[in-house]
Backbone as CSV, one residue per row, in Angstrom:
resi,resn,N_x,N_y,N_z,CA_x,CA_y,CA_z,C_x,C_y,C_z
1,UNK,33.772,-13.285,7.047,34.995,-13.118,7.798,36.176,-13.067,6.831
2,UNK,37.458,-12.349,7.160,38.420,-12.333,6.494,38.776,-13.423,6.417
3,UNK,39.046,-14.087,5.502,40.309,-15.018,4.485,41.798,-15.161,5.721
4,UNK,42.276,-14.012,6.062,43.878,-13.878,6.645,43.690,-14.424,8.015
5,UNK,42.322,-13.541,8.211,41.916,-13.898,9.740,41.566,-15.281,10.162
6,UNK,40.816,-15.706,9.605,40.606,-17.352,9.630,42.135,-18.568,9.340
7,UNK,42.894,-18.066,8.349,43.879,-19.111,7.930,44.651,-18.541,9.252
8,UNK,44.705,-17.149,9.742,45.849,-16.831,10.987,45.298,-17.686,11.995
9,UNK,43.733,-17.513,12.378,43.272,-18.460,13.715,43.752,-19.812,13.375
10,UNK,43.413,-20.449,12.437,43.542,-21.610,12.203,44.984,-22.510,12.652
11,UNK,46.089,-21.100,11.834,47.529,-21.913,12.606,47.465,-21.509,13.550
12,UNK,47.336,-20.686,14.105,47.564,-20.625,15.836,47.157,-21.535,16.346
13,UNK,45.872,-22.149,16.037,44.848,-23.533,16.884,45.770,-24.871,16.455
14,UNK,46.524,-24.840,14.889,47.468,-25.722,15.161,48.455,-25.722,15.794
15,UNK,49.035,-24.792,15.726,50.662,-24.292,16.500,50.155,-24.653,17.958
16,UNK,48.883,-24.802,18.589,48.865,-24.706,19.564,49.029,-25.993,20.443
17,UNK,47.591,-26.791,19.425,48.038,-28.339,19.686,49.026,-29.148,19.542
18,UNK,49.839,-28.382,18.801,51.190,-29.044,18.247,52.508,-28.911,19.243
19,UNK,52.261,-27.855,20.158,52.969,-27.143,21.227,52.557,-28.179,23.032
20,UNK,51.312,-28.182,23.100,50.565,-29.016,24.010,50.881,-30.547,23.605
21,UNK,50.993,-31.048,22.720,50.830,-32.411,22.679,52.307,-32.883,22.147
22,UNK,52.700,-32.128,21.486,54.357,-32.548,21.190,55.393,-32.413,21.483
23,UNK,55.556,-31.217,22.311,56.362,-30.054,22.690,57.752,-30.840,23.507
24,UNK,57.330,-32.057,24.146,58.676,-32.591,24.916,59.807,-33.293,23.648
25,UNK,58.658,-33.137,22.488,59.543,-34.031,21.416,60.799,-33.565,20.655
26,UNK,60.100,-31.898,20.708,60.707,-30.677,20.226,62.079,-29.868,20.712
27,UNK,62.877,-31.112,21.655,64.243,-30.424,22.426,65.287,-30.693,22.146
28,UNK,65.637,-29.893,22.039,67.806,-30.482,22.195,68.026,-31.367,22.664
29,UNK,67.504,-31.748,23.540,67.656,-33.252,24.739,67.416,-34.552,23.727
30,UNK,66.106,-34.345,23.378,65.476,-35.408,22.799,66.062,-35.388,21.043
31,UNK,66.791,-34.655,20.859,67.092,-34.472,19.508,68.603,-34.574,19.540
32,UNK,69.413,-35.196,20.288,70.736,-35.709,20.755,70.482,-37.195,21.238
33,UNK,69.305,-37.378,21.588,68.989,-38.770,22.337,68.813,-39.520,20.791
34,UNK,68.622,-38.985,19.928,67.689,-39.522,18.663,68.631,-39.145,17.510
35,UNK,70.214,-38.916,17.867,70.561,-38.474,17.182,71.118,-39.401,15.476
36,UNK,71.764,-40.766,16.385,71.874,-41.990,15.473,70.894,-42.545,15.034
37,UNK,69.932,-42.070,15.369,68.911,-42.816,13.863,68.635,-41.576,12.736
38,UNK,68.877,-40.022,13.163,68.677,-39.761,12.329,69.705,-38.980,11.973
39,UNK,71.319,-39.475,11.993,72.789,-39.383,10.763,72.208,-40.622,9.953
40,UNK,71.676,-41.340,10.344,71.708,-43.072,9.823,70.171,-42.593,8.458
41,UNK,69.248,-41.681,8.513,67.892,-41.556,7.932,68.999,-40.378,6.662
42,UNK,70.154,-39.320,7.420,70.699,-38.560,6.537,71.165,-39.104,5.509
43,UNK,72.321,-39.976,5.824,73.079,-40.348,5.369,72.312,-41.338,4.155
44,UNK,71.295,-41.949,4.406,70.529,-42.796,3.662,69.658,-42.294,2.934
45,UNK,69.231,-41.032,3.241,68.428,-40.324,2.183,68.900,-39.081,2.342
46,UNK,69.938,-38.162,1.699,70.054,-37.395,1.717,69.780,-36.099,1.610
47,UNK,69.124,-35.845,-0.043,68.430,-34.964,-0.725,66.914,-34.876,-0.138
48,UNK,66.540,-35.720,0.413,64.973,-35.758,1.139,65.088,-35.041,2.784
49,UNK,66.678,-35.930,3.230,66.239,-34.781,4.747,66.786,-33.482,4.884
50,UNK,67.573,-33.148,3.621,67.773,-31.527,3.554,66.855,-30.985,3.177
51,UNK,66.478,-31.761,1.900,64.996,-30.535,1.344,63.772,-30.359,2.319
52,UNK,63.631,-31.688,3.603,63.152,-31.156,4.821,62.967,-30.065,5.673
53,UNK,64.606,-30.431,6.009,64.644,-29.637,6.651,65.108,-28.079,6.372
54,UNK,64.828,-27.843,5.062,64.657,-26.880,4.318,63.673,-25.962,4.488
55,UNK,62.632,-26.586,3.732,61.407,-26.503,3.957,60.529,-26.423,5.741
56,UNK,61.223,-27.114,6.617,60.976,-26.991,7.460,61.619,-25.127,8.187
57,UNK,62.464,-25.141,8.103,63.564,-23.912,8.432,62.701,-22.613,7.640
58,UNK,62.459,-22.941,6.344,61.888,-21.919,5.533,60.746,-21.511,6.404
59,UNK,59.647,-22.381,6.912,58.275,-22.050,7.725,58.645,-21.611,9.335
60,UNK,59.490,-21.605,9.652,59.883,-21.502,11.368,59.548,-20.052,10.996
61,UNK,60.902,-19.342,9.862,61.338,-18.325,9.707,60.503,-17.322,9.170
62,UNK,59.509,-17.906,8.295,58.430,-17.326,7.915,57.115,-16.595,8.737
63,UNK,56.835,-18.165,9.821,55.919,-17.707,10.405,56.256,-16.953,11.606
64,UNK,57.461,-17.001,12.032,58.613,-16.114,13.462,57.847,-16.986,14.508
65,UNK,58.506,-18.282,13.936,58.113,-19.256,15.497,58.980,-19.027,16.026
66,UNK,59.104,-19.259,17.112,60.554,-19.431,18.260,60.991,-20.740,18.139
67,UNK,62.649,-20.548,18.566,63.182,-21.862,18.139,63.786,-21.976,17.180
68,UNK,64.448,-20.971,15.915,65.254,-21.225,15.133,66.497,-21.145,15.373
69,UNK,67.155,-21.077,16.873,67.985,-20.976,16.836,68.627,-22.784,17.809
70,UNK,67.720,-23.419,17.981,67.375,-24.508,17.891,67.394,-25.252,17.319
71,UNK,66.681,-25.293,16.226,66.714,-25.835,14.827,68.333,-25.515,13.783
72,UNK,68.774,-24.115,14.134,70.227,-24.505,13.331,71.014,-24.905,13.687
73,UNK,71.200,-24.983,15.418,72.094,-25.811,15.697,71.863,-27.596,15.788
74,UNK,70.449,-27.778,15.359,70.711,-29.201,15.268,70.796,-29.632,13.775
75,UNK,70.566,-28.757,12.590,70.799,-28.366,11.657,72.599,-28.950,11.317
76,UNK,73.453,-28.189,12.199,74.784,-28.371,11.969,74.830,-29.426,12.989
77,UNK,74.799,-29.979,13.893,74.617,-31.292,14.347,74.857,-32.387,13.601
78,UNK,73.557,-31.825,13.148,73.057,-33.244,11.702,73.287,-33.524,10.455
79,UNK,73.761,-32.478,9.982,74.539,-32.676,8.137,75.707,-31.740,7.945
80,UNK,76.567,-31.130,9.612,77.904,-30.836,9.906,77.585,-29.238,8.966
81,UNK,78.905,-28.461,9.884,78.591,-26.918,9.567,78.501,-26.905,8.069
82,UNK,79.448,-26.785,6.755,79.011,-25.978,5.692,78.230,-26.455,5.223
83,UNK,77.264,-27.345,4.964,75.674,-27.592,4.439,75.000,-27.609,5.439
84,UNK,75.193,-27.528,6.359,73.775,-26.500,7.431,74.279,-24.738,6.890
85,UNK,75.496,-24.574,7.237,75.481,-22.757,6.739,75.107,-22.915,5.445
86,UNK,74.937,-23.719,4.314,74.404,-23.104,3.208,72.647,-23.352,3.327
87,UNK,72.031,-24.450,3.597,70.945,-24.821,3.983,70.162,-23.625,4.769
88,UNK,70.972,-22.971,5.828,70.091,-22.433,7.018,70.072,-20.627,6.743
89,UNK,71.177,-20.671,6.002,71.714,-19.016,5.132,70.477,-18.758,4.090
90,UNK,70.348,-20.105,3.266,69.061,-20.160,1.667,67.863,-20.139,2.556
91,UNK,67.318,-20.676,3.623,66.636,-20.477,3.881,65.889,-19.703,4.650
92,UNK,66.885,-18.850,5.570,66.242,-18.130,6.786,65.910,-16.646,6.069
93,UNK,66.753,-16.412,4.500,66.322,-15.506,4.068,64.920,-16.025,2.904
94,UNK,64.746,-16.820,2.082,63.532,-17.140,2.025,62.380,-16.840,2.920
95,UNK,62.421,-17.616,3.988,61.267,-17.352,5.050,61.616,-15.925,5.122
96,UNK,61.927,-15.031,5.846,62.224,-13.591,6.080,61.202,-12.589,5.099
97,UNK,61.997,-12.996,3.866,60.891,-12.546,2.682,59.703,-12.855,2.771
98,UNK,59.223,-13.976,3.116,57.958,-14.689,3.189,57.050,-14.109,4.205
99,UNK,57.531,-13.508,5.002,57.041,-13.194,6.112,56.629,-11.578,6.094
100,UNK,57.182,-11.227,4.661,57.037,-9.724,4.851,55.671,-9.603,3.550
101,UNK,55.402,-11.033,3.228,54.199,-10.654,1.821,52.872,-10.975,2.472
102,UNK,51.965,-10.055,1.951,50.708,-10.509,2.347,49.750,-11.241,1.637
């Protein structure tokens, strides 16, 4: 069997369980409810929850999950507009690229 084909089934079977079993965790709602513990996780580790959510932003964009427009606005939420616009600018073109290599 193909190599692409197997690692593609594979995230889908994760994306899937991850969608089914987590998915209420994954909202604007719940990500405003949760918002003071995590200015309080920013503010205290800084360089760790950008390069997160870096890295996180980089794979949304890569793999064309839905929901990045989700993710940048809690993005600027959470570490305020010009380091989310530089954060979400470096990365959405990263992923983009990423998404076009085979």
């Amino acid at each position: 069997m193909n190599k692409k084909l197997i690692l593609g089934l594979l995230f889908i079977l994760v994306v899937v369980l991850l969608a089914t079993n987590f998915s209420h965790h994954l909202t604007l709602e719940n990500a405003k409810a949760q918002q003071q513990a995590l200015s309080q996780f920013i503010d205290d580790n800084f360089v760790v929850a950008a390069l997160g959510y870096f890295v996180f932003y980089i794979s949304i964009t890569a793999f064309s999950v839905p929901g990045a427009a989700v993710v940048t606005l809690l993005g600027a939420a959470l570490f305020g507009f010009w380091t989310s616009l530089l954060l979400v600018s470096f990365a959405s073109t990263i992923g983009a690229t990423l998404a076009f290599f085979e």
